[in-house]
Amino acid sequence: MHVLISGGGIGGLTAALAFQKLGHQVTVLEQSPFLDEVGAGLQISPNGMRVFEALGVSARVEKDAFRPRAQELRFGKGGGRILSIPLRDASRARWGAEYLHVHRADLVQALASALDDRQANAVQFGRRVVSYVQSAAAVTAQLDDATSISGDLLVGADGIHSAIRAQMLGPDKPRFTGHVAWRAVVPVSELGADAPPESACVWVGAKRHAVTYRLRRGSLANLVAVVESKEPEAESWTTTGSREKALKDFRRWSPVIQAILTKAPVLNRWALFDRMALDKWSDGRVVLLGDACHPMLPFLAQGAVMAIEDAYVLAQLASKKPDLPSALTTYESARKPRTSRVQEGARRNASLFHRGDPFTQLATYGPIWMAGQFLPSFAHGQYDWIYAHDVTDMSGTHT
């Protein structure tokens, strides 16, 4: 097949690698004029790394990544540790692959370079897909410059504001969650004693929480700090906010959080929206993946990884079935239960992390502390359903 992919982000590039590995020609149509530094840190858990291993790109992904020592839960004020689950030495032993922190730009570069090595000029920059037309035999992507390109399959990996989804299902109706996230990246060398721990650390508190971890072999500190807000804002990765407002949102919190907010050269402010499940993910020879069909709130750190899983399963099923529309329906049936469960888990965590009343905190975090102290295997096991899942095993129910 000739597979057209709208969107050169993580899901689109993984899909391109997966289809190319199976012998298909791929064309990735990316609206940006070049690869850039937009975005910040990502957590790639073992279920995502197994896909990269199957596609032969794990070494490239690991090259500039950081392997966290643990997953931690701490109080935002005071920094007291509630839970610590080993990762660096335990991830491969328990879940079969590494757990990594990567800068989004590094991951996109690693995937794009691997694709370019395998098929020259597979990624076309400055080409934005705005609509599609199709027949029984082909599909044509129409671009914003009035040109078009035809192929056998069109994959909508064009993100949360997907033009492919809008044509397929009409305008979406996002719901403001009442949460706004501050995002920042700071060199660790500028933070001194207030550098974040070498872990994936969630800091919890009343009506807000923060997540810190390291990137680029430990040289960068990444922060996502979420606060409840009654005022809806624009849904954008690139909107910035004032340092004064950010520090006010997290005043009297750990010096680690304060230092990053103080030293960050740019503070992005990202309003979080949720969406209802879609009626369908495909239309004839057109299919959606990743944020285009199941956008994730960031409270389980699985948004990118779900797109990575989608990409692998889609390529496998579309290659095995001669009836392409039927294969796309099978892909949706295989993926929707899992992505829906992850979406729901992320929604629950939004509440779990924002306990403010001391009695509620004790009732919530006391059992978590007890499990970490006396039942560490049980604490580890809470993530098995996510991290041990293996979409590269297509022999049974692991799709």
Coordinates of C-alpha atoms in Angstrom, one line a residue:
M1 CA 0.0 0.0 0.0
H2 CA 0.8 3.7 -0.2
V3 CA 0.0 5.0 3.3
L4 CA -0.6 8.7 3.7
I5 CA -0.2 10.0 7.3
S6 CA -1.5 13.4 8.3
G7 CA 0.8 14.5 11.2
G8 CA 4.5 14.0 11.8
G9 CA 4.3 13.8 15.6
I10 CA 5.0 10.7 17.7
G11 CA 2.0 8.7 16.7
G12 CA 2.3 9.6 13.0
L13 CA 6.0 8.8 12.8
T14 CA 5.6 5.5 14.7
A15 CA 2.8 4.6 12.3
A16 CA 5.1 5.4 9.4
L17 CA 7.9 3.2 10.8
A18 CA 5.4 0.4 11.5
F19 CA 3.9 0.4 8.0
Q20 CA 7.3 0.8 6.3
K21 CA 8.7 -2.2 8.2
L22 CA 5.8 -4.2 6.8
G23 CA 6.8 -3.3 3.3
H24 CA 4.5 -0.3 2.5
Q25 CA 5.4 3.0 1.1
V26 CA 4.6 5.9 3.5
T27 CA 4.2 9.6 3.1
V28 CA 4.0 11.7 6.2
L29 CA 2.4 15.1 5.7
E30 CA 3.5 17.5 8.5
Q31 CA 2.2 21.0 8.7
S32 CA 5.2 22.5 10.5
P33 CA 8.0 23.7 8.2
F34 CA 10.6 21.8 10.1
L35 CA 11.2 19.7 13.3
D36 CA 11.4 22.0 16.3
E37 CA 11.5 22.1 20.1
V38 CA 7.8 22.5 20.6
G39 CA 6.7 20.5 23.6
A40 CA 8.6 19.3 26.6
G41 CA 9.1 16.1 28.5
L42 CA 7.4 12.7 27.9
Q43 CA 7.4 9.5 29.9
I44 CA 7.7 6.5 27.7
S45 CA 6.7 3.4 29.8
P46 CA 7.7 -0.2 29.0
N47 CA 4.5 -0.8 26.9
G48 CA 5.7 1.9 24.5
M49 CA 9.3 0.9 24.5
R50 CA 8.4 -2.6 23.5
V51 CA 6.9 -1.1 20.3
F52 CA 10.2 0.8 19.6
E53 CA 12.2 -2.4 20.2
A54 CA 10.0 -4.3 17.7
L55 CA 10.5 -1.5 15.2
G56 CA 14.3 -1.4 15.7
V57 CA 14.5 2.1 17.0
S58 CA 14.8 1.7 20.8
A59 CA 18.6 2.5 20.8
R60 CA 17.9 5.8 19.1
V61 CA 15.2 6.7 21.6
E62 CA 17.4 5.7 24.5
K63 CA 20.4 7.7 23.3
D64 CA 19.3 11.1 24.8
A65 CA 16.8 9.8 27.3
F66 CA 16.9 9.6 31.1
R67 CA 16.2 6.4 33.1
P68 CA 14.5 7.4 36.3
R69 CA 15.4 5.7 39.6
A70 CA 11.8 5.5 40.8
Q71 CA 8.2 6.6 40.7
E72 CA 7.5 8.8 43.7
L73 CA 4.5 10.5 45.4
R74 CA 5.3 13.4 47.7
F75 CA 3.5 16.2 49.4
G76 CA 3.8 19.5 47.6
K77 CA 4.2 21.4 50.8
G78 CA 7.1 20.0 52.8
G79 CA 8.1 17.4 50.3
G80 CA 7.4 14.4 52.5
R81 CA 7.6 11.2 50.6
I82 CA 4.4 9.1 50.5
L83 CA 5.5 6.3 48.1
S84 CA 8.6 5.3 46.1
I85 CA 8.5 2.5 43.6
P86 CA 11.8 1.4 42.0
L87 CA 12.1 1.8 38.3
R88 CA 15.7 1.9 37.0
D89 CA 16.6 -1.6 38.2
A90 CA 13.1 -3.0 38.2
S91 CA 11.4 -1.9 35.0
R92 CA 12.8 -4.5 32.6
A93 CA 12.7 -7.3 35.1
R94 CA 9.0 -6.7 35.9
W95 CA 7.6 -5.2 32.7
G96 CA 10.0 -6.4 30.0
A97 CA 11.4 -3.0 28.8
E98 CA 12.9 0.2 30.0
Y99 CA 11.0 3.2 31.5
L100 CA 12.4 6.4 30.0
H101 CA 12.0 10.2 30.2
V102 CA 12.5 11.9 26.8
H103 CA 12.3 15.4 25.4
R104 CA 9.5 15.4 22.8
A105 CA 11.9 17.0 20.3
D106 CA 14.5 14.3 20.8
L107 CA 11.9 11.5 20.4
V108 CA 10.5 13.1 17.2
Q109 CA 14.0 13.5 15.8
A110 CA 15.0 9.9 16.6
L111 CA 11.9 8.6 14.9
A112 CA 12.2 10.9 11.9
S113 CA 15.8 10.1 11.3
A114 CA 15.1 6.3 11.5
L115 CA 12.4 6.7 9.0
D116 CA 14.6 8.8 6.7
D117 CA 17.3 6.1 6.8
R118 CA 14.7 3.5 5.7
Q119 CA 12.8 5.5 3.1
A120 CA 14.2 8.8 1.7
N121 CA 11.9 11.8 1.8
A122 CA 9.2 10.0 3.6
V123 CA 8.4 13.1 5.7
Q124 CA 7.2 16.2 3.8
F125 CA 7.2 19.4 5.8
G126 CA 5.0 22.4 5.4
R127 CA 2.1 20.3 4.1
R128 CA -1.2 20.6 6.1
V129 CA -4.0 18.2 5.3
V130 CA -7.3 20.0 5.4
S131 CA -9.7 17.4 4.0
Y132 CA -10.0 14.2 2.1
V133 CA -12.0 12.5 -0.7
Q134 CA -12.1 8.8 -1.4
S135 CA -13.4 6.1 -3.7
A136 CA -13.6 2.4 -3.4
A137 CA -10.1 2.2 -4.7
A138 CA -8.2 5.1 -3.3
V139 CA -8.2 8.1 -0.9
T140 CA -6.9 11.6 -1.7
A141 CA -5.6 14.0 0.9
Q142 CA -6.3 17.6 0.1
L143 CA -3.8 20.2 1.3
D144 CA -4.1 23.8 2.3
D145 CA -2.0 24.9 -0.7
A146 CA -4.7 23.5 -3.1
T147 CA -2.5 20.5 -4.0
S148 CA -3.4 16.9 -3.3
I149 CA -1.9 13.5 -2.9
S150 CA -3.5 10.1 -3.3
G151 CA -2.9 6.7 -1.7
D152 CA -4.5 3.6 -0.4
L153 CA -5.0 4.6 3.2
L154 CA -5.1 8.0 5.1
V155 CA -4.1 8.0 8.8
G156 CA -5.3 10.9 10.8
A157 CA -2.5 11.4 13.3
D158 CA -3.1 15.2 13.4
G159 CA -3.7 15.6 17.0
I160 CA -6.3 17.1 19.3
H161 CA -7.5 19.6 16.7
S162 CA -7.7 17.0 13.9
A163 CA -9.0 18.2 10.6
I164 CA -9.5 14.5 9.6
R165 CA -11.7 13.9 12.6
A166 CA -13.7 17.1 12.0
Q167 CA -14.6 16.0 8.5
M168 CA -15.3 12.4 9.6
L169 CA -17.5 13.3 12.6
G170 CA -18.1 17.0 12.6
P171 CA -16.8 19.6 15.0
D172 CA -15.9 18.3 18.5
K173 CA -17.2 19.7 21.7
P174 CA -14.4 19.8 24.2
R175 CA -15.2 20.2 27.9
F176 CA -13.0 22.3 30.1
T177 CA -11.9 20.2 33.0
G178 CA -11.3 23.0 35.4
H179 CA -7.6 22.3 35.3
V180 CA -4.8 24.4 33.9
A181 CA -1.2 23.2 33.6
W182 CA 2.0 25.1 33.8
R183 CA 4.9 23.6 31.8
A184 CA 8.5 24.4 32.0
V185 CA 12.0 23.1 31.3
V186 CA 15.1 24.3 33.1
P187 CA 18.8 23.2 33.0
V188 CA 19.5 21.2 36.2
S189 CA 22.8 23.1 36.5
E190 CA 20.8 26.3 37.3
L191 CA 18.8 24.7 40.2
G192 CA 21.6 23.7 42.5
A193 CA 20.3 22.0 45.7
D194 CA 16.7 22.5 44.5
A195 CA 17.1 20.2 41.5
P196 CA 14.3 17.6 41.3
P197 CA 14.9 14.0 42.4
E198 CA 16.0 11.5 39.8
S199 CA 12.5 10.1 39.7
A200 CA 9.1 10.5 38.1
C201 CA 7.8 12.5 41.0
V202 CA 4.2 13.6 41.6
W203 CA 3.8 16.3 44.2
V204 CA 0.3 16.5 45.7
G205 CA -1.7 19.2 47.4
A206 CA -5.0 21.0 47.8
K207 CA -6.6 21.7 44.4
R208 CA -3.2 21.3 42.6
H209 CA -0.4 19.0 41.9
A210 CA 3.0 19.0 40.1
V211 CA 5.1 16.4 38.3
T212 CA 8.8 16.7 38.0
Y213 CA 11.4 14.5 36.1
R214 CA 14.6 14.8 34.3
L215 CA 15.4 14.8 30.5
R216 CA 18.4 14.6 28.2
R217 CA 20.5 12.2 30.3
G218 CA 19.5 14.2 33.5
S219 CA 20.7 17.6 32.3
L220 CA 17.2 19.2 32.1
A221 CA 14.4 19.4 34.7
N222 CA 10.9 19.1 33.4
L223 CA 7.8 20.4 35.3
V224 CA 4.1 20.1 34.7
A225 CA 2.2 21.9 37.5
V226 CA -1.6 21.6 37.4
V227 CA -3.9 23.9 39.3
E228 CA -7.7 24.1 39.5
S229 CA -9.2 27.1 37.7
K230 CA -12.8 28.3 37.1
E231 CA -11.9 30.3 34.1
P232 CA -11.7 28.4 30.7
E233 CA -8.7 29.3 28.6
A234 CA -7.5 28.6 25.1
E235 CA -6.5 25.0 24.5
S236 CA -3.0 25.5 23.3
W237 CA 0.5 24.0 23.9
T238 CA 2.2 27.4 23.2
T239 CA 0.3 29.9 25.3
T240 CA 2.5 31.5 27.9
G241 CA 1.7 32.9 31.3
S242 CA 3.2 35.2 33.9
R243 CA 5.8 34.0 36.4
E244 CA 4.0 36.0 39.1
K245 CA 0.8 34.0 38.5
A246 CA 2.7 30.6 38.4
L247 CA 4.5 31.3 41.7
K248 CA 1.3 32.5 43.3
D249 CA -0.4 29.2 42.3
F250 CA 2.3 27.2 44.0
R251 CA 3.4 29.5 46.9
R252 CA 4.8 27.8 50.0
W253 CA 5.3 24.6 48.0
S254 CA 8.6 22.7 47.8
P255 CA 11.7 24.7 46.9
V256 CA 12.1 22.2 44.0
I257 CA 8.8 23.5 42.4
Q258 CA 9.5 27.1 43.3
A259 CA 13.0 27.0 41.8
I260 CA 11.9 25.6 38.4
L261 CA 9.1 28.2 38.2
T262 CA 11.6 31.0 39.1
K263 CA 14.4 29.9 36.7
A264 CA 12.3 28.8 33.7
P265 CA 13.0 30.9 30.6
V266 CA 9.4 30.3 29.4
L267 CA 6.3 29.3 31.3
N268 CA 3.7 27.7 29.1
R269 CA 0.1 27.6 30.4
W270 CA -2.0 24.8 29.0
A271 CA -5.8 24.6 29.7
L272 CA -6.9 21.0 29.9
F273 CA -10.0 19.9 28.0
D274 CA -11.7 16.5 27.9
R275 CA -13.8 14.9 25.2
M276 CA -16.5 12.3 24.9
A277 CA -15.7 9.0 23.2
L278 CA -16.1 9.1 19.4
D279 CA -18.8 7.1 17.6
K280 CA -16.3 5.7 15.2
W281 CA -12.6 6.0 14.4
S282 CA -12.7 5.2 10.6
D283 CA -14.4 6.1 7.4
G284 CA -13.7 3.8 4.5
R285 CA -10.0 4.2 3.8
V286 CA -9.5 6.9 6.5
V287 CA -8.6 6.1 10.1
L288 CA -7.7 8.1 13.3
L289 CA -5.1 7.4 15.9
G290 CA -3.7 8.9 19.1
D291 CA -5.1 12.3 20.3
A292 CA -7.2 12.6 17.1
C293 CA -9.5 9.8 18.5
H294 CA -8.8 9.5 22.2
P295 CA -7.1 12.6 23.7
M296 CA -5.6 11.9 27.1
L297 CA -5.4 14.0 30.2
P298 CA -1.8 14.0 31.4
F299 CA -2.4 12.3 34.8
L300 CA -1.3 8.8 33.8
A301 CA 1.5 9.9 31.5
Q302 CA 0.1 7.6 28.7
G303 CA -1.0 10.0 26.0
A304 CA 2.1 9.5 23.7
V305 CA 2.3 5.8 24.6
M306 CA -1.3 5.1 23.6
A307 CA -0.6 6.7 20.2
I308 CA 2.5 4.5 19.9
E309 CA 0.5 1.4 20.7
D310 CA -2.2 2.5 18.2
A311 CA 0.3 2.9 15.4
Y312 CA 1.7 -0.6 15.8
V313 CA -1.7 -2.3 16.0
L314 CA -3.0 -0.4 13.1
A315 CA -0.1 -1.3 10.8
Q316 CA -0.3 -4.9 11.7
L317 CA -4.1 -5.3 11.2
A318 CA -4.2 -3.2 8.1
S319 CA -1.5 -5.4 6.6
K320 CA -3.2 -8.7 7.5
K321 CA -6.7 -8.1 6.2
P322 CA -7.4 -7.7 2.4
D323 CA -10.6 -5.8 3.2
L324 CA -9.2 -2.4 4.4
P325 CA -12.4 -0.9 5.9
S326 CA -12.9 -4.1 7.8
A327 CA -9.4 -4.0 9.1
L328 CA -9.9 -0.5 10.3
T329 CA -13.0 -1.5 12.2
T330 CA -11.1 -4.4 13.8
Y331 CA -8.4 -1.9 14.9
E332 CA -11.0 0.3 16.6
S333 CA -12.5 -2.7 18.4
A334 CA -9.1 -3.9 19.5
R335 CA -7.9 -0.5 20.8
K336 CA -11.0 1.3 22.2
P337 CA -11.5 -0.7 25.4
R338 CA -7.8 -0.1 26.5
T339 CA -7.6 3.5 25.5
S340 CA -11.0 4.2 27.2
R341 CA -9.7 2.5 30.4
V342 CA -6.5 4.6 30.4
Q343 CA -8.6 7.8 29.8
E344 CA -10.7 6.9 32.8
G345 CA -7.7 6.2 34.9
A346 CA -6.2 9.6 34.1
R347 CA -9.5 11.3 35.0
R348 CA -9.5 9.5 38.4
N349 CA -5.9 10.6 39.1
A350 CA -6.9 14.3 38.7
S351 CA -9.0 13.9 41.8
L352 CA -6.5 11.6 43.7
F353 CA -3.7 14.2 43.4
H354 CA -5.8 17.2 44.7
R355 CA -6.8 16.1 48.2
G356 CA -6.6 19.1 50.5
D357 CA -8.4 18.3 53.8
P358 CA -6.1 16.6 56.3
F359 CA -8.6 13.8 57.0
T360 CA -9.1 13.2 53.3
Q361 CA -5.4 13.2 52.8
L362 CA -4.9 10.6 55.5
A363 CA -7.7 8.4 54.1
T364 CA -6.2 8.6 50.6
Y365 CA -2.5 8.6 51.1
G366 CA -2.3 6.6 54.3
P367 CA -3.1 3.3 52.6
I368 CA -0.7 4.2 49.7
W369 CA 2.1 4.8 52.2
M370 CA 1.3 1.5 54.0
A371 CA 1.4 -0.4 50.7
G372 CA 4.7 1.0 49.8
Q373 CA 6.2 0.2 53.2
F374 CA 4.8 -3.3 53.7
L375 CA 3.5 -4.5 50.4
P376 CA 5.9 -3.2 47.8
S377 CA 5.1 -5.9 45.3
F378 CA 1.4 -4.9 45.5
A379 CA 2.3 -1.2 45.0
H380 CA 4.3 -2.2 41.9
G381 CA 1.5 -4.3 40.6
Q382 CA -0.9 -1.4 40.4
Y383 CA 0.8 -0.5 37.1
D384 CA 1.0 -3.9 35.6
W385 CA -2.2 -3.5 33.5
I386 CA -0.5 -0.5 31.8
Y387 CA 3.2 -1.3 31.6
A388 CA 3.1 -5.1 31.1
H389 CA 0.7 -4.8 28.2
D390 CA 2.4 -5.9 24.9
V391 CA 0.8 -5.0 21.6
T392 CA 3.7 -6.6 19.8
D393 CA 2.3 -9.9 20.8
M394 CA -0.5 -10.2 18.3
S395 CA -1.2 -13.8 19.0
G396 CA -4.0 -13.3 21.5
T397 CA -5.7 -10.5 23.4
H398 CA -2.8 -8.2 23.7
T399 CA -3.9 -5.8 21.0

